[in-house]
Coordinates of C-alpha atoms and ligand atoms in Angstrom, one line a residue:
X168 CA 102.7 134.2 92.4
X169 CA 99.8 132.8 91.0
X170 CA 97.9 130.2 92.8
X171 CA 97.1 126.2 92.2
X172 CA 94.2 126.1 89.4
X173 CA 92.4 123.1 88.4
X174 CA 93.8 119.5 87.7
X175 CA 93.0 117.5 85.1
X176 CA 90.8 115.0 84.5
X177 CA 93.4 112.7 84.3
X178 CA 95.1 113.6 87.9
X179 CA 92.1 113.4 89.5
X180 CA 91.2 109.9 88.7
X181 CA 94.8 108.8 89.7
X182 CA 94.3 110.5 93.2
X183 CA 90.8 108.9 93.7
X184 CA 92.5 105.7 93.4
X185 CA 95.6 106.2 95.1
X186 CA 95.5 106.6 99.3
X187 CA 98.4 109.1 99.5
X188 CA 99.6 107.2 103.0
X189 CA 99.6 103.8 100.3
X190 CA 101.5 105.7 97.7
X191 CA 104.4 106.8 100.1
X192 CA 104.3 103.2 101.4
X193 CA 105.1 101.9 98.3
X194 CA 108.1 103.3 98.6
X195 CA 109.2 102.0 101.5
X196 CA 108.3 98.4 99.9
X197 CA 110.6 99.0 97.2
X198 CA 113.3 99.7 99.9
X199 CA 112.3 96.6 102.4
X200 CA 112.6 94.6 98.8
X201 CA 115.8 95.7 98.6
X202 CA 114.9 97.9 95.7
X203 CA 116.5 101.3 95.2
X204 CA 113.3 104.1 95.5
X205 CA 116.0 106.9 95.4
X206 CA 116.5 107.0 91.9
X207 CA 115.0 110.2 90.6
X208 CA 117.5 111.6 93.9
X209 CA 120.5 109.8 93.2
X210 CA 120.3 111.2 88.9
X211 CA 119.6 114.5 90.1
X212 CA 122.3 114.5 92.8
X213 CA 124.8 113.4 90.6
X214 CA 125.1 117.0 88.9
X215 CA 126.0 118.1 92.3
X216 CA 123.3 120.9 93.0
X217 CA 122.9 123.1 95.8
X218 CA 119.2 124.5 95.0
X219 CA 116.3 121.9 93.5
X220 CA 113.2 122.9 92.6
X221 CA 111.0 119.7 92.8
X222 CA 108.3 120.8 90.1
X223 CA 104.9 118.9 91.2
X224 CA 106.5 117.6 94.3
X225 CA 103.0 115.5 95.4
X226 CA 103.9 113.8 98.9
X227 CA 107.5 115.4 98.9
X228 CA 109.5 112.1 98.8
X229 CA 112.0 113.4 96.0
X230 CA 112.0 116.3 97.8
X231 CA 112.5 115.2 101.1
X232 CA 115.5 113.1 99.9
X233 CA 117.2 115.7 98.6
X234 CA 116.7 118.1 101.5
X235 CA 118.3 115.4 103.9
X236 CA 121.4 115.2 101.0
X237 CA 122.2 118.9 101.9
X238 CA 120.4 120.3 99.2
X239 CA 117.8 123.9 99.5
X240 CA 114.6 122.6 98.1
X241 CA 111.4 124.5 97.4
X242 CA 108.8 122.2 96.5
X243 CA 105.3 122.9 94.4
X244 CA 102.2 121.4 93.3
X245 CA 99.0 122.1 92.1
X246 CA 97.3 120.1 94.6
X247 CA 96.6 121.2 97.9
X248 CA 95.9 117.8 99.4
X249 CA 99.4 116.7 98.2
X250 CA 101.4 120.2 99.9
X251 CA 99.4 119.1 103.1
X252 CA 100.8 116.2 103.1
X253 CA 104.7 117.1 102.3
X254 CA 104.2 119.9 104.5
X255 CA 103.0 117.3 107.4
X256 CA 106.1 115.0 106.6
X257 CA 108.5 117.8 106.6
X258 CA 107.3 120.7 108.3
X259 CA 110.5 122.6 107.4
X260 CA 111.2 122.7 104.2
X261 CA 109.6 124.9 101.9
X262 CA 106.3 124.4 100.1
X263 CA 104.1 126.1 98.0
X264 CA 100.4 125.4 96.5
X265 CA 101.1 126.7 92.8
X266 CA 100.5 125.9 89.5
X267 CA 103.5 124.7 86.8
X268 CA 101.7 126.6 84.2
X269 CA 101.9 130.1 86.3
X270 CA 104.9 129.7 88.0
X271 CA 106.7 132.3 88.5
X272 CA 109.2 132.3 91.1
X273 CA 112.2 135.2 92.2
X274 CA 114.8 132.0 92.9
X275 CA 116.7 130.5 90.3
X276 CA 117.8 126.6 90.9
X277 CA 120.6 124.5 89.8
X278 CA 117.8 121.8 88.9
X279 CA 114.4 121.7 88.1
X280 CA 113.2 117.7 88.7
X281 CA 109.7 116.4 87.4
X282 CA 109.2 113.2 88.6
X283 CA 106.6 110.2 88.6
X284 CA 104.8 111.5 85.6
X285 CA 104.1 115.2 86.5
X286 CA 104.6 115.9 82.9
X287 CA 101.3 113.9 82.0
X288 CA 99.9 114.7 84.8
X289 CA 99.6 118.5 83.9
X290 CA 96.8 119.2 81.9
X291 CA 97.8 119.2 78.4
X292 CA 96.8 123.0 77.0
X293 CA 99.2 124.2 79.8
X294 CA 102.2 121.9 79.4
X295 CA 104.4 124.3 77.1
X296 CA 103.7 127.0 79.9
X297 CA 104.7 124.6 82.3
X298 CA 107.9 123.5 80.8
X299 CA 108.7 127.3 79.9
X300 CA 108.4 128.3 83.9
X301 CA 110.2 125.8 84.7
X302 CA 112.9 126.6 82.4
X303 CA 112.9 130.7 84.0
X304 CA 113.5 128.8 87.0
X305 CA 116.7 127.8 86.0
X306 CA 120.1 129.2 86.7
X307 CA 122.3 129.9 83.9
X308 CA 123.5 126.0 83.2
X309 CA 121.0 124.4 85.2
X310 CA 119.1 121.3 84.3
X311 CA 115.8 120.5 83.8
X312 CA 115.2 116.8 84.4
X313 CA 111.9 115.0 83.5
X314 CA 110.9 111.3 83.5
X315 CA 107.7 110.1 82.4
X316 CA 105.5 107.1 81.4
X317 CA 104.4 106.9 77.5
X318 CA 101.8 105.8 77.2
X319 CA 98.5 106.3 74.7
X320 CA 96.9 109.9 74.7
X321 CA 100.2 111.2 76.9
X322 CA 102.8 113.5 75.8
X323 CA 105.5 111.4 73.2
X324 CA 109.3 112.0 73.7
X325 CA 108.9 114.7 71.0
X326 CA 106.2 116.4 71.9
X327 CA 108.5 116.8 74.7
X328 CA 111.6 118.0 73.3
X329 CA 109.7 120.2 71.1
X330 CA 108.4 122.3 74.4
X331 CA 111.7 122.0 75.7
X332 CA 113.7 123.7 72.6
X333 CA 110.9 126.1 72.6
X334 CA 111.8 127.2 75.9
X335 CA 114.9 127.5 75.0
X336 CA 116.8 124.3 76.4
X337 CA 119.2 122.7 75.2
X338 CA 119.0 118.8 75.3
X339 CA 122.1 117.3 77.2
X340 CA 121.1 113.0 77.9
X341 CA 117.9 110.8 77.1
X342 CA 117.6 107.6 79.4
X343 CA 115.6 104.6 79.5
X344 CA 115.3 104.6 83.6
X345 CA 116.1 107.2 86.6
X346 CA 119.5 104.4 87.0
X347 CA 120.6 106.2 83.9
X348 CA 122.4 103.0 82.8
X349 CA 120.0 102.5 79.7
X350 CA 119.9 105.5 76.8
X351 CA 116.4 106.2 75.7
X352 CA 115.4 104.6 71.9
X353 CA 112.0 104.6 70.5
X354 CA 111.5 101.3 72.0
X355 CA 111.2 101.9 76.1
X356 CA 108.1 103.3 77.5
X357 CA 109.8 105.3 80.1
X358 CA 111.8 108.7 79.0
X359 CA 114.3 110.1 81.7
X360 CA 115.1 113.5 79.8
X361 CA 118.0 116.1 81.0
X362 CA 118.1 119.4 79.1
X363 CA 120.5 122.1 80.1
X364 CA 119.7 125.7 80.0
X365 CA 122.4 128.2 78.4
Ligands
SAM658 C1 102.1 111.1 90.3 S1 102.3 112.6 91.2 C2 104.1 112.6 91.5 C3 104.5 113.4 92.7 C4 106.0 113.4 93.0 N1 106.7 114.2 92.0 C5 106.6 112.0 93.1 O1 107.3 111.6 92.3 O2 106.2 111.3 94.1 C6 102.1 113.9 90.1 C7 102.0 115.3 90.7 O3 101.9 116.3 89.7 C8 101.1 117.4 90.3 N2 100.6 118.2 89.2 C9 99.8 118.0 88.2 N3 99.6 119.1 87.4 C10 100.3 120.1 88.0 C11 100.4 121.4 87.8 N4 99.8 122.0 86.7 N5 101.2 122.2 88.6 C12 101.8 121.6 89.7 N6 101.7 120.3 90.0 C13 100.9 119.6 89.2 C14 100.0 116.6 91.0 O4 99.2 117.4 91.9 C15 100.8 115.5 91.6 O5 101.2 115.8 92.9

């Protein structure tokens, strides 16, 4: 299994703005507002899975969640600052320092979940790579779901679905929000994307 390479330029300006403890507080603001800050749990739990690979995990809060809703979780990110800290907040689970783009892992998972702009986040010559890894990681059936910001100079929804065909997935729902409530249109700026492999 290869190891993390280097981020880009992009992710390490985000992380030399962002105190990780702040970041996982936010969180917990959302909930205290009475906010749901499950979301990207509760879309993926609603396909039922027993295995989730959480694809660029950071802190582990997706992660985390889903481990305490019964499901086996491997988590994995590029960063080692961001395992340290998952692996401080939940010592058990498991957690790996590797790179999307040279993933390659024996385990097959009922969903692969990228959330809070991973996508972007990954540094754009290795994104088809990334999105084809995580697609291997798939069981037969399995889902692959995304959800991103779109903004200038990030991936668009096609660019996208383009590396997602390539990798052989087929696309199954396009929402607007994690809530799932809102389809996805040209207008949002926010694509929650599910795509199924065969
Ligand atoms: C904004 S954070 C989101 C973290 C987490 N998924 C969440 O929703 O809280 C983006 C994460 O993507 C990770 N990342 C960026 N490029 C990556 C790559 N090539 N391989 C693995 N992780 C990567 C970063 O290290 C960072 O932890």
């Amino acid at each position: 299994m290869a190891m993390a390479e280097s981020l880009p330029e992009d992710w390490d300006r985000w992380k030399g703005q962002v105190d990780l403890t702040g970041y996982d507080e936010r969180w917990q603001r959302m909930a205290e507002a009475g906010e749901n800050p499950h979301g990207e749990a509760d879309l993926v739990s609603s396909f039922r899975p027993s295995s989730v690979l959480d694809a660029g995990c950071g802190t582990g809060r997706v992660g985390i969640e889903l481990a305490q809703r019964g499901m086996r979780v491997v988590g994995v990110d590029a960063d080692a600052d961001m395992i340290a800290a998952a692996r401080a907040k939940a010592p058990d689970l498991d957690w790996r320092h590797v790179d999307l783009a040279a993933l390659d892992l024996t385990e097959q998972f009922d969903v692969v979940v990228l959330a809070g702009n991973v996508v972007p986040y990954v540094a754009a010559d290795d994104r088809p790579a990334a999105v084809v890894a995580c697609a291997r990681a798939l069981a037969p059936g399995g889902r692959l779901i995304a959800g991103f910001s779109l903004r200038p100079d990030w991936p668009t929804a096609g660019d996208y679905d383009a590396w997602c065909v390539d990798a052989g997935l087929e696309l199954e729902d396009r929402f607007a929000t994690w809530a799932g409530s809102e389809r996805f249109t040209d207008q949002h700026d926010y694509l929650v994307a599910i795509y199924r492999a065969a």
